[in-house]
Amino acid sequence: MNVALIDVDLPRNGKVKFPTLTLMKISAYCKARGDSVHLLTVDEYLSGDLFNRYDKAYASCIFSKNAQKAKLLADMGVIVGGSGYDINKRLPDEIEHIMPDYSLYGITDTAYGFLTRGCPRGCPFCIVAGKEGQQSRKVADLSEWWSGQKNIKLLDPNLLACSSHMELMHQLIESGANIDITQGLDIRLLNDDNLQLINNMKIKMLHFAWDNPNDKSTQQALQKFREKSIIDARKVGVYVLTNYWSTLEDDLKRIYWLRDNGYSPYVMIYDKDHAPVEIRLLQRWVNNKIIFKSVDKFEDYDRRIG
Ligand code: SF4
């Protein structure tokens, strides 16, 4: 069979920023049964009479801003999933637990995946609890989706909340790979034992989140981490949620505190399409590290730059 795998989030130029794990798993499954697989943008799929060439088409949409395109494909009979379109759609177990086909995106040296799913926090702005359940549970061993690549991108929403997290962290250490913890570790769940394991990992990038400006426990935990961790501060990013329950003043307090304490803040905007201009500028100032390092105060940031 000729199978189209449509990455709805791929820009027109096809340049990949976030490869889609679901499509890499479907690709592996299809190739194992002898199908010919083609990765396409939405435009490529729709152009000319191309779409008549495929016996089957699957699409994934991670970002809700692209949901309209996903709906268009679904209306044409494409099987569509992804948290930007339908948080209830699941892969069958035999595909969910297959070794992903990283070659679909031309990836040779990085493995992507989840060791755990779910999160007990249930933050009101986050889809994880509704999508994956309000408990963090082990779903895979590292060997399920890692086969010796030198880099690992871990996508877990809340690894430390899982009762098996120590065992899973040992697997990450034993891999010897460079680890990028992309979604953030819940810093409120750090203790001396799991901190020791983090110190033993080859961390490429580690993220925490400080979402609520009134949450003193996160601030204290960040302080403690700085004192006890041996991880290079340049490898530690902290997501700062804005445009949800904080004022610009609240946001600036967190950003300045993080910078003054050796962290690299990274502004996330809730409902970015409807966010005030000031918050978008704040994001541009903070997340462009060249600008952030050269302009000390947000008030001094020239909005024509960047
Ligand atoms: S702790 Fe993180 S993953 Fe869990 S619900 Fe809150 S934002 Fe989502």
PDB file of C-alpha atoms and ligand atoms in Angstrom:
ATOM      1  CA  MET A   1       0.000   0.000   0.000  1.00  0.00           C
ATOM      2  CA  ASN A   2       1.009   3.586  -0.602  1.00  0.00           C
ATOM      3  CA  VAL A   3       0.565   5.467   2.674  1.00  0.00           C
ATOM      4  CA  ALA A   4       0.579   9.255   3.176  1.00  0.00           C
ATOM      5  CA  LEU A   5       1.650  10.512   6.602  1.00  0.00           C
ATOM      6  CA  ILE A   6       0.629  14.152   6.843  1.00  0.00           C
ATOM      7  CA  ASP A   7       2.258  16.330   9.482  1.00  0.00           C
ATOM      8  CA  VAL A   8      -0.291  19.128   9.858  1.00  0.00           C
ATOM      9  CA  ASP A   9       2.155  21.251  11.865  1.00  0.00           C
ATOM     10  CA  LEU A  10       4.882  21.156   9.219  1.00  0.00           C
ATOM     11  CA  PRO A  11       5.329  24.598   7.650  1.00  0.00           C
ATOM     12  CA  ARG A  12       5.048  25.029   3.883  1.00  0.00           C
ATOM     13  CA  ASN A  13       8.821  24.865   3.471  1.00  0.00           C
ATOM     14  CA  GLY A  14       8.770  21.431   5.144  1.00  0.00           C
ATOM     15  CA  LYS A  15      11.408  22.497   7.699  1.00  0.00           C
ATOM     16  CA  VAL A  16      10.972  20.281  10.751  1.00  0.00           C
ATOM     17  CA  LYS A  17      11.006  21.893  14.178  1.00  0.00           C
ATOM     18  CA  PHE A  18       9.027  19.319  16.146  1.00  0.00           C
ATOM     19  CA  PRO A  19       8.981  15.836  14.590  1.00  0.00           C
ATOM     20  CA  THR A  20       5.776  13.979  15.409  1.00  0.00           C
ATOM     21  CA  LEU A  21       6.248  10.818  17.420  1.00  0.00           C
ATOM     22  CA  THR A  22       2.847   9.413  16.413  1.00  0.00           C
ATOM     23  CA  LEU A  23       3.698   9.579  12.711  1.00  0.00           C
ATOM     24  CA  MET A  24       7.100   7.985  13.340  1.00  0.00           C
ATOM     25  CA  LYS A  25       5.317   5.078  15.080  1.00  0.00           C
ATOM     26  CA  ILE A  26       2.715   4.683  12.314  1.00  0.00           C
ATOM     27  CA  SER A  27       5.560   4.771   9.791  1.00  0.00           C
ATOM     28  CA  ALA A  28       7.380   1.949  11.592  1.00  0.00           C
ATOM     29  CA  TYR A  29       4.204  -0.111  11.700  1.00  0.00           C
ATOM     30  CA  CYS A  30       3.416   0.455   8.018  1.00  0.00           C
ATOM     31  CA  LYS A  31       6.957  -0.284   6.865  1.00  0.00           C
ATOM     32  CA  ALA A  32       6.994  -3.507   8.917  1.00  0.00           C
ATOM     33  CA  ARG A  33       4.038  -4.770   6.894  1.00  0.00           C
ATOM     34  CA  GLY A  34       5.654  -3.729   3.599  1.00  0.00           C
ATOM     35  CA  ASP A  35       3.896  -0.423   2.870  1.00  0.00           C
ATOM     36  CA  SER A  36       5.525   2.464   1.077  1.00  0.00           C
ATOM     37  CA  VAL A  37       5.403   5.543   3.339  1.00  0.00           C
ATOM     38  CA  HIS A  38       5.515   9.243   2.387  1.00  0.00           C
ATOM     39  CA  LEU A  39       5.813  12.196   4.795  1.00  0.00           C
ATOM     40  CA  LEU A  40       3.892  15.228   3.479  1.00  0.00           C
ATOM     41  CA  THR A  41       2.834  18.729   4.429  1.00  0.00           C
ATOM     42  CA  VAL A  42      -0.884  19.520   4.147  1.00  0.00           C
ATOM     43  CA  ASP A  43      -0.206  21.559   1.006  1.00  0.00           C
ATOM     44  CA  GLU A  44       1.703  18.706  -0.587  1.00  0.00           C
ATOM     45  CA  TYR A  45      -1.143  16.325   0.146  1.00  0.00           C
ATOM     46  CA  LEU A  46      -3.714  18.699  -1.297  1.00  0.00           C
ATOM     47  CA  SER A  47      -1.754  19.853  -4.318  1.00  0.00           C
ATOM     48  CA  GLY A  48      -2.948  18.734  -7.730  1.00  0.00           C
ATOM     49  CA  ASP A  49      -4.301  15.223  -7.835  1.00  0.00           C
ATOM     50  CA  LEU A  50      -1.518  13.957  -5.598  1.00  0.00           C
ATOM     51  CA  PHE A  51      -3.887  12.782  -2.905  1.00  0.00           C
ATOM     52  CA  ASN A  52      -5.411  10.273  -5.293  1.00  0.00           C
ATOM     53  CA  ARG A  53      -2.111   8.405  -5.294  1.00  0.00           C
ATOM     54  CA  TYR A  54      -2.366   7.151  -1.728  1.00  0.00           C
ATOM     55  CA  ASP A  55      -4.251   4.077  -0.590  1.00  0.00           C
ATOM     56  CA  LYS A  56      -4.385   5.340   2.976  1.00  0.00           C
ATOM     57  CA  ALA A  57      -3.660   8.643   4.701  1.00  0.00           C
ATOM     58  CA  TYR A  58      -2.980   9.476   8.355  1.00  0.00           C
ATOM     59  CA  ALA A  59      -2.463  12.960   9.788  1.00  0.00           C
ATOM     60  CA  SER A  60      -1.234  14.321  13.098  1.00  0.00           C
ATOM     61  CA  CYS A  61      -1.947  17.772  14.517  1.00  0.00           C
ATOM     62  CA  ILE A  62      -0.183  18.785  17.741  1.00  0.00           C
ATOM     63  CA  PHE A  63      -0.877  22.516  17.774  1.00  0.00           C
ATOM     64  CA  SER A  64      -4.512  23.633  18.100  1.00  0.00           C
ATOM     65  CA  LYS A  65      -3.807  26.663  15.883  1.00  0.00           C
ATOM     66  CA  ASN A  66      -3.710  24.144  13.000  1.00  0.00           C
ATOM     67  CA  ALA A  67      -6.978  22.393  13.934  1.00  0.00           C
ATOM     68  CA  GLN A  68      -8.848  23.842  10.937  1.00  0.00           C
ATOM     69  CA  LYS A  69      -6.431  22.205   8.526  1.00  0.00           C
ATOM     70  CA  ALA A  70      -6.779  18.935  10.450  1.00  0.00           C
ATOM     71  CA  LYS A  71     -10.568  19.136  10.199  1.00  0.00           C
ATOM     72  CA  LEU A  72     -10.336  19.707   6.450  1.00  0.00           C
ATOM     73  CA  LEU A  73      -8.301  16.508   6.118  1.00  0.00           C
ATOM     74  CA  ALA A  74     -10.675  14.575   8.392  1.00  0.00           C
ATOM     75  CA  ASP A  75     -13.594  15.687   6.216  1.00  0.00           C
ATOM     76  CA  MET A  76     -11.758  14.211   3.233  1.00  0.00           C
ATOM     77  CA  GLY A  77     -11.486  10.824   4.941  1.00  0.00           C
ATOM     78  CA  VAL A  78      -7.950  11.126   6.336  1.00  0.00           C
ATOM     79  CA  ILE A  79      -7.501   9.473   9.749  1.00  0.00           C
ATOM     80  CA  VAL A  80      -6.524  12.388  11.993  1.00  0.00           C
ATOM     81  CA  GLY A  81      -5.218  12.426  15.560  1.00  0.00           C
ATOM     82  CA  GLY A  82      -3.012  14.541  17.815  1.00  0.00           C
ATOM     83  CA  SER A  83      -3.647  16.707  20.861  1.00  0.00           C
ATOM     84  CA  GLY A  84      -4.260  19.813  18.720  1.00  0.00           C
ATOM     85  CA  TYR A  85      -7.262  18.133  17.108  1.00  0.00           C
ATOM     86  CA  ASP A  86      -8.595  15.269  19.233  1.00  0.00           C
ATOM     87  CA  ILE A  87      -7.204  14.506  22.692  1.00  0.00           C
ATOM     88  CA  ASN A  88      -9.210  11.297  22.974  1.00  0.00           C
ATOM     89  CA  LYS A  89      -7.807   9.467  19.966  1.00  0.00           C
ATOM     90  CA  ARG A  90      -5.326   6.714  20.909  1.00  0.00           C
ATOM     91  CA  LEU A  91      -2.971   4.550  18.897  1.00  0.00           C
ATOM     92  CA  PRO A  92      -3.589   0.796  19.148  1.00  0.00           C
ATOM     93  CA  ASP A  93      -1.139  -0.810  21.608  1.00  0.00           C
ATOM     94  CA  GLU A  94       0.812  -2.604  18.863  1.00  0.00           C
ATOM     95  CA  ILE A  95       1.647   0.794  17.291  1.00  0.00           C
ATOM     96  CA  GLU A  96       1.986   2.774  20.535  1.00  0.00           C
ATOM     97  CA  HIS A  97       4.744   0.436  21.740  1.00  0.00           C
ATOM     98  CA  ILE A  98       6.665   0.013  18.491  1.00  0.00           C
ATOM     99  CA  MET A  99      10.209   1.377  17.975  1.00  0.00           C
ATOM    100  CA  PRO A 100       9.574   4.699  16.136  1.00  0.00           C
ATOM    101  CA  ASP A 101      10.837   5.076  12.560  1.00  0.00           C
ATOM    102  CA  TYR A 102      13.118   8.085  13.148  1.00  0.00           C
ATOM    103  CA  SER A 103      14.214   7.981   9.513  1.00  0.00           C
ATOM    104  CA  LEU A 104      10.787   9.399   8.564  1.00  0.00           C
ATOM    105  CA  TYR A 105      12.194  12.810   9.515  1.00  0.00           C
ATOM    106  CA  GLY A 106      15.786  11.945   8.602  1.00  0.00           C
ATOM    107  CA  ILE A 107      16.754  11.737  12.292  1.00  0.00           C
ATOM    108  CA  THR A 108      19.800   9.577  12.969  1.00  0.00           C
ATOM    109  CA  ASP A 109      21.226  10.544  16.354  1.00  0.00           C
ATOM    110  CA  THR A 110      18.225  11.320  18.585  1.00  0.00           C
ATOM    111  CA  ALA A 111      15.528   9.147  20.169  1.00  0.00           C
ATOM    112  CA  TYR A 112      12.162  10.604  21.252  1.00  0.00           C
ATOM    113  CA  GLY A 113       9.646   9.157  23.631  1.00  0.00           C
ATOM    114  CA  PHE A 114       7.701   8.802  26.846  1.00  0.00           C
ATOM    115  CA  LEU A 115       8.603   6.646  29.828  1.00  0.00           C
ATOM    116  CA  THR A 116       5.554   7.842  31.760  1.00  0.00           C
ATOM    117  CA  ARG A 117       2.211   9.422  30.951  1.00  0.00           C
ATOM    118  CA  GLY A 118      -0.241  11.411  33.048  1.00  0.00           C
ATOM    119  CA  CYS A 119       0.087  13.967  35.818  1.00  0.00           C
ATOM    120  CA  PRO A 120      -1.626  14.314  39.192  1.00  0.00           C
ATOM    121  CA  ARG A 121      -1.470  18.113  39.307  1.00  0.00           C
ATOM    122  CA  GLY A 122      -4.428  18.857  37.047  1.00  0.00           C
ATOM    123  CA  CYS A 123      -3.366  22.466  36.363  1.00  0.00           C
ATOM    124  CA  PRO A 124      -6.410  24.232  34.865  1.00  0.00           C
ATOM    125  CA  PHE A 125      -4.525  25.506  31.784  1.00  0.00           C
ATOM    126  CA  CYS A 126      -3.051  22.097  30.860  1.00  0.00           C
ATOM    127  CA  ILE A 127      -4.547  19.242  28.814  1.00  0.00           C
ATOM    128  CA  VAL A 128      -2.363  16.443  30.238  1.00  0.00           C
ATOM    129  CA  ALA A 129      -4.678  15.259  33.032  1.00  0.00           C
ATOM    130  CA  GLY A 130      -7.684  15.201  30.682  1.00  0.00           C
ATOM    131  CA  LYS A 131      -5.732  13.461  27.937  1.00  0.00           C
ATOM    132  CA  GLU A 132      -3.527  11.038  29.839  1.00  0.00           C
ATOM    133  CA  GLY A 133      -5.090  10.734  33.288  1.00  0.00           C
ATOM    134  CA  GLN A 134      -4.519  12.271  36.693  1.00  0.00           C
ATOM    135  CA  GLN A 135      -1.854   9.832  37.738  1.00  0.00           C
ATOM    136  CA  SER A 136       1.688   9.543  36.435  1.00  0.00           C
ATOM    137  CA  ARG A 137       2.298   5.926  35.431  1.00  0.00           C
ATOM    138  CA  LYS A 138       5.122   4.055  33.723  1.00  0.00           C
ATOM    139  CA  VAL A 139       4.285   3.241  30.076  1.00  0.00           C
ATOM    140  CA  ALA A 140       7.633   2.052  28.678  1.00  0.00           C
ATOM    141  CA  ASP A 141      11.207   1.116  29.409  1.00  0.00           C
ATOM    142  CA  LEU A 142      13.810   3.230  27.643  1.00  0.00           C
ATOM    143  CA  SER A 143      14.790   0.309  25.389  1.00  0.00           C
ATOM    144  CA  GLU A 144      11.325   0.458  23.779  1.00  0.00           C
ATOM    145  CA  TRP A 145      12.225   3.634  21.851  1.00  0.00           C
ATOM    146  CA  TRP A 146      15.983   4.099  22.319  1.00  0.00           C
ATOM    147  CA  SER A 147      18.527   1.921  20.520  1.00  0.00           C
ATOM    148  CA  GLY A 148      21.874   3.586  21.200  1.00  0.00           C
ATOM    149  CA  GLN A 149      21.325   7.097  19.791  1.00  0.00           C
ATOM    150  CA  LYS A 150      23.630   9.678  21.384  1.00  0.00           C
ATOM    151  CA  ASN A 151      20.752  12.032  22.254  1.00  0.00           C
ATOM    152  CA  ILE A 152      17.473  11.389  24.052  1.00  0.00           C
ATOM    153  CA  LYS A 153      14.522  13.783  24.081  1.00  0.00           C
ATOM    154  CA  LEU A 154      12.236  12.851  26.928  1.00  0.00           C
ATOM    155  CA  LEU A 155       8.639  14.012  26.448  1.00  0.00           C
ATOM    156  CA  ASP A 156       7.152  12.955  29.820  1.00  0.00           C
ATOM    157  CA  PRO A 157       4.767  15.461  31.428  1.00  0.00           C
ATOM    158  CA  ASN A 158       5.666  14.614  35.053  1.00  0.00           C
ATOM    159  CA  LEU A 159       8.296  11.898  35.431  1.00  0.00           C
ATOM    160  CA  LEU A 160       8.968  12.605  39.121  1.00  0.00           C
ATOM    161  CA  ALA A 161       5.316  11.997  40.049  1.00  0.00           C
ATOM    162  CA  CYS A 162       5.582   8.370  38.869  1.00  0.00           C
ATOM    163  CA  SER A 163       6.310   5.760  41.560  1.00  0.00           C
ATOM    164  CA  SER A 164       8.827   4.110  39.186  1.00  0.00           C
ATOM    165  CA  HIS A 165      10.768   7.291  38.464  1.00  0.00           C
ATOM    166  CA  MET A 166      13.962   6.204  40.251  1.00  0.00           C
ATOM    167  CA  GLU A 167      14.176   3.009  38.146  1.00  0.00           C
ATOM    168  CA  LEU A 168      13.499   5.005  34.958  1.00  0.00           C
ATOM    169  CA  MET A 169      16.097   7.627  35.853  1.00  0.00           C
ATOM    170  CA  HIS A 170      18.653   4.839  36.320  1.00  0.00           C
ATOM    171  CA  GLN A 171      17.841   3.699  32.759  1.00  0.00           C
ATOM    172  CA  LEU A 172      18.498   7.223  31.502  1.00  0.00           C
ATOM    173  CA  ILE A 173      21.835   7.372  33.357  1.00  0.00           C
ATOM    174  CA  GLU A 174      22.909   3.944  32.089  1.00  0.00           C
ATOM    175  CA  SER A 175      22.180   4.965  28.474  1.00  0.00           C
ATOM    176  CA  GLY A 176      25.134   7.375  28.642  1.00  0.00           C
ATOM    177  CA  ALA A 177      23.189   9.546  26.144  1.00  0.00           C
ATOM    178  CA  ASN A 178      22.778  13.317  26.296  1.00  0.00           C
ATOM    179  CA  ILE A 179      19.373  13.872  27.888  1.00  0.00           C
ATOM    180  CA  ASP A 180      17.014  16.713  27.027  1.00  0.00           C
ATOM    181  CA  ILE A 181      14.078  16.795  29.453  1.00  0.00           C
ATOM    182  CA  THR A 182      11.823  18.805  27.196  1.00  0.00           C
ATOM    183  CA  GLN A 183       8.551  19.118  29.124  1.00  0.00           C
ATOM    184  CA  GLY A 184       9.909  19.999  32.526  1.00  0.00           C
ATOM    185  CA  LEU A 185      10.535  18.179  35.772  1.00  0.00           C
ATOM    186  CA  ASP A 186       8.189  19.000  38.643  1.00  0.00           C
ATOM    187  CA  ILE A 187      10.694  20.735  40.905  1.00  0.00           C
ATOM    188  CA  ARG A 188       8.349  20.452  43.906  1.00  0.00           C
ATOM    189  CA  LEU A 189       8.948  16.675  43.836  1.00  0.00           C
ATOM    190  CA  LEU A 190      12.737  16.865  43.994  1.00  0.00           C
ATOM    191  CA  ASN A 191      14.430  15.300  46.990  1.00  0.00           C
ATOM    192  CA  ASP A 192      18.027  14.411  47.827  1.00  0.00           C
ATOM    193  CA  ASP A 193      17.717  10.953  46.205  1.00  0.00           C
ATOM    194  CA  ASN A 194      16.273  11.920  42.817  1.00  0.00           C
ATOM    195  CA  LEU A 195      18.441  15.059  42.705  1.00  0.00           C
ATOM    196  CA  GLN A 196      21.472  12.787  43.012  1.00  0.00           C
ATOM    197  CA  LEU A 197      20.275  10.840  39.954  1.00  0.00           C
ATOM    198  CA  ILE A 198      19.785  14.043  37.971  1.00  0.00           C
ATOM    199  CA  ASN A 199      23.336  15.026  38.891  1.00  0.00           C
ATOM    200  CA  ASN A 200      24.498  11.671  37.503  1.00  0.00           C
ATOM    201  CA  MET A 201      22.747  12.118  34.134  1.00  0.00           C
ATOM    202  CA  LYS A 202      24.408  13.608  31.067  1.00  0.00           C
ATOM    203  CA  ILE A 203      22.021  16.548  30.929  1.00  0.00           C
ATOM    204  CA  LYS A 204      21.921  18.410  27.641  1.00  0.00           C
ATOM    205  CA  MET A 205      18.959  20.546  28.664  1.00  0.00           C
ATOM    206  CA  LEU A 206      16.670  20.423  31.663  1.00  0.00           C
ATOM    207  CA  HIS A 207      13.450  22.363  32.155  1.00  0.00           C
ATOM    208  CA  PHE A 208      11.392  23.315  35.164  1.00  0.00           C
ATOM    209  CA  ALA A 209       8.235  25.404  35.236  1.00  0.00           C
ATOM    210  CA  TRP A 210       7.175  28.254  37.508  1.00  0.00           C
ATOM    211  CA  ASP A 211       3.621  28.723  36.387  1.00  0.00           C
ATOM    212  CA  ASN A 212       1.962  30.336  39.385  1.00  0.00           C
ATOM    213  CA  PRO A 213       3.583  33.561  40.632  1.00  0.00           C
ATOM    214  CA  ASN A 214       2.092  32.985  44.111  1.00  0.00           C
ATOM    215  CA  ASP A 215       3.576  29.500  44.433  1.00  0.00           C
ATOM    216  CA  LYS A 216       6.351  29.969  46.988  1.00  0.00           C
ATOM    217  CA  SER A 217       7.164  26.240  47.112  1.00  0.00           C
ATOM    218  CA  THR A 218       8.411  26.352  43.498  1.00  0.00           C
ATOM    219  CA  GLN A 219      10.591  29.373  44.229  1.00  0.00           C
ATOM    220  CA  GLN A 220      12.064  27.674  47.322  1.00  0.00           C
ATOM    221  CA  ALA A 221      12.677  24.452  45.380  1.00  0.00           C
ATOM    222  CA  LEU A 222      14.436  26.392  42.615  1.00  0.00           C
ATOM    223  CA  GLN A 223      16.635  28.012  45.262  1.00  0.00           C
ATOM    224  CA  LYS A 224      17.467  24.612  46.763  1.00  0.00           C
ATOM    225  CA  PHE A 225      18.222  23.115  43.347  1.00  0.00           C
ATOM    226  CA  ARG A 226      20.740  25.885  42.664  1.00  0.00           C
ATOM    227  CA  GLU A 227      22.512  25.126  45.939  1.00  0.00           C
ATOM    228  CA  LYS A 228      22.613  21.326  45.556  1.00  0.00           C
ATOM    229  CA  SER A 229      22.802  20.637  41.833  1.00  0.00           C
ATOM    230  CA  ILE A 230      26.002  20.347  39.844  1.00  0.00           C
ATOM    231  CA  ILE A 231      24.191  20.904  36.514  1.00  0.00           C
ATOM    232  CA  ASP A 232      25.559  23.862  34.548  1.00  0.00           C
ATOM    233  CA  ALA A 233      23.053  26.731  34.968  1.00  0.00           C
ATOM    234  CA  ARG A 234      23.116  27.393  31.204  1.00  0.00           C
ATOM    235  CA  LYS A 235      21.504  23.984  30.726  1.00  0.00           C
ATOM    236  CA  VAL A 236      18.550  24.730  32.982  1.00  0.00           C
ATOM    237  CA  GLY A 237      15.550  26.541  31.532  1.00  0.00           C
ATOM    238  CA  VAL A 238      12.458  27.555  33.486  1.00  0.00           C
ATOM    239  CA  TYR A 239       9.118  27.955  31.713  1.00  0.00           C
ATOM    240  CA  VAL A 240       7.204  31.033  32.895  1.00  0.00           C
ATOM    241  CA  LEU A 241       3.473  30.884  32.152  1.00  0.00           C
ATOM    242  CA  THR A 242       1.984  34.263  31.219  1.00  0.00           C
ATOM    243  CA  ASN A 243      -1.427  35.571  30.144  1.00  0.00           C
ATOM    244  CA  TYR A 244      -3.277  33.162  32.400  1.00  0.00           C
ATOM    245  CA  TRP A 245      -3.464  34.314  36.017  1.00  0.00           C
ATOM    246  CA  SER A 246      -0.593  36.768  36.317  1.00  0.00           C
ATOM    247  CA  THR A 247      -0.054  40.456  35.599  1.00  0.00           C
ATOM    248  CA  LEU A 248       2.895  41.808  33.648  1.00  0.00           C
ATOM    249  CA  GLU A 249       4.361  42.888  36.976  1.00  0.00           C
ATOM    250  CA  ASP A 250       4.056  39.304  38.322  1.00  0.00           C
ATOM    251  CA  ASP A 251       5.736  38.010  35.174  1.00  0.00           C
ATOM    252  CA  LEU A 252       8.616  40.445  35.428  1.00  0.00           C
ATOM    253  CA  LYS A 253       9.197  39.542  39.090  1.00  0.00           C
ATOM    254  CA  ARG A 254       9.588  35.853  38.194  1.00  0.00           C
ATOM    255  CA  ILE A 255      11.759  36.631  35.175  1.00  0.00           C
ATOM    256  CA  TYR A 256      14.137  38.916  37.088  1.00  0.00           C
ATOM    257  CA  TRP A 257      14.347  36.512  40.031  1.00  0.00           C
ATOM    258  CA  LEU A 258      15.171  33.595  37.745  1.00  0.00           C
ATOM    259  CA  ARG A 259      17.837  35.540  35.893  1.00  0.00           C
ATOM    260  CA  ASP A 260      19.348  36.838  39.141  1.00  0.00           C
ATOM    261  CA  ASN A 261      19.513  33.272  40.447  1.00  0.00           C
ATOM    262  CA  GLY A 262      21.325  31.860  37.437  1.00  0.00           C
ATOM    263  CA  TYR A 263      18.353  30.363  35.558  1.00  0.00           C
ATOM    264  CA  SER A 264      17.328  30.892  31.974  1.00  0.00           C
ATOM    265  CA  PRO A 265      13.620  31.938  31.928  1.00  0.00           C
ATOM    266  CA  TYR A 266      11.488  30.980  28.936  1.00  0.00           C
ATOM    267  CA  VAL A 267       8.139  32.730  28.504  1.00  0.00           C
ATOM    268  CA  MET A 268       5.121  30.621  27.537  1.00  0.00           C
ATOM    269  CA  ILE A 269       1.963  32.485  26.516  1.00  0.00           C
ATOM    270  CA  TYR A 270      -1.461  31.023  27.233  1.00  0.00           C
ATOM    271  CA  ASP A 271      -3.857  31.636  24.308  1.00  0.00           C
ATOM    272  CA  LYS A 272      -1.187  33.481  22.357  1.00  0.00           C
ATOM    273  CA  ASP A 273      -3.561  34.481  19.545  1.00  0.00           C
ATOM    274  CA  HIS A 274      -5.485  36.710  21.960  1.00  0.00           C
ATOM    275  CA  ALA A 275      -2.607  37.825  24.194  1.00  0.00           C
ATOM    276  CA  PRO A 276      -1.894  41.547  24.696  1.00  0.00           C
ATOM    277  CA  VAL A 277       0.904  43.008  22.584  1.00  0.00           C
ATOM    278  CA  GLU A 278       2.893  43.727  25.743  1.00  0.00           C
ATOM    279  CA  ILE A 279       3.026  40.015  26.629  1.00  0.00           C
ATOM    280  CA  ARG A 280       4.135  39.067  23.120  1.00  0.00           C
ATOM    281  CA  LEU A 281       6.907  41.644  23.388  1.00  0.00           C
ATOM    282  CA  LEU A 282       7.866  40.228  26.769  1.00  0.00           C
ATOM    283  CA  GLN A 283       8.170  36.796  25.189  1.00  0.00           C
ATOM    284  CA  ARG A 284      10.299  38.141  22.373  1.00  0.00           C
ATOM    285  CA  TRP A 285      12.602  39.958  24.794  1.00  0.00           C
ATOM    286  CA  VAL A 286      13.074  36.982  27.130  1.00  0.00           C
ATOM    287  CA  ASN A 287      13.211  34.098  24.669  1.00  0.00           C
ATOM    288  CA  ASN A 288      15.663  35.716  22.291  1.00  0.00           C
ATOM    289  CA  LYS A 289      18.717  35.144  24.454  1.00  0.00           C
ATOM    290  CA  ILE A 290      20.899  37.592  22.531  1.00  0.00           C
ATOM    291  CA  ILE A 291      18.438  40.407  23.231  1.00  0.00           C
ATOM    292  CA  PHE A 292      17.770  39.238  26.794  1.00  0.00           C
ATOM    293  CA  LYS A 293      21.468  39.301  27.647  1.00  0.00           C
ATOM    294  CA  SER A 294      22.038  42.713  26.123  1.00  0.00           C
ATOM    295  CA  VAL A 295      18.966  44.560  27.476  1.00  0.00           C
ATOM    296  CA  ASP A 296      18.752  44.507  31.256  1.00  0.00           C
ATOM    297  CA  LYS A 297      15.212  45.741  31.852  1.00  0.00           C
ATOM    298  CA  PHE A 298      12.026  45.112  29.886  1.00  0.00           C
ATOM    299  CA  GLU A 299      11.220  48.865  30.001  1.00  0.00           C
ATOM    300  CA  ASP A 300      14.445  49.463  28.039  1.00  0.00           C
ATOM    301  CA  TYR A 301      13.639  46.908  25.363  1.00  0.00           C
ATOM    302  CA  ASP A 302      13.223  48.611  22.001  1.00  0.00           C
ATOM    303  CA  ARG A 303      10.151  46.932  20.524  1.00  0.00           C
ATOM    304  CA  ARG A 304      11.428  47.506  16.973  1.00  0.00           C
ATOM    305  CA  ILE A 305      14.228  44.970  17.637  1.00  0.00           C
ATOM    306  CA  GLY A 306      13.826  41.292  16.918  1.00  0.00           C
TER     307      GLY A 306
HETATM  308  S1  SF4 B   1       2.280  19.940  36.428  1.00  0.00           S
HETATM  309 FE1  SF4 B   1       2.715  20.297  34.251  1.00  0.00          FE
HETATM  310  S2  SF4 B   1       1.987  18.452  33.201  1.00  0.00           S
HETATM  311 FE2  SF4 B   1       1.079  18.457  35.230  1.00  0.00          FE
HETATM  312  S3  SF4 B   1      -0.941  19.387  34.938  1.00  0.00           S
HETATM  313 FE3  SF4 B   1       0.492  21.015  35.595  1.00  0.00          FE
HETATM  314  S4  SF4 B   1       1.285  21.896  33.668  1.00  0.00           S
HETATM  315 FE4  SF4 B   1       0.317  19.925  33.156  1.00  0.00          FE
END
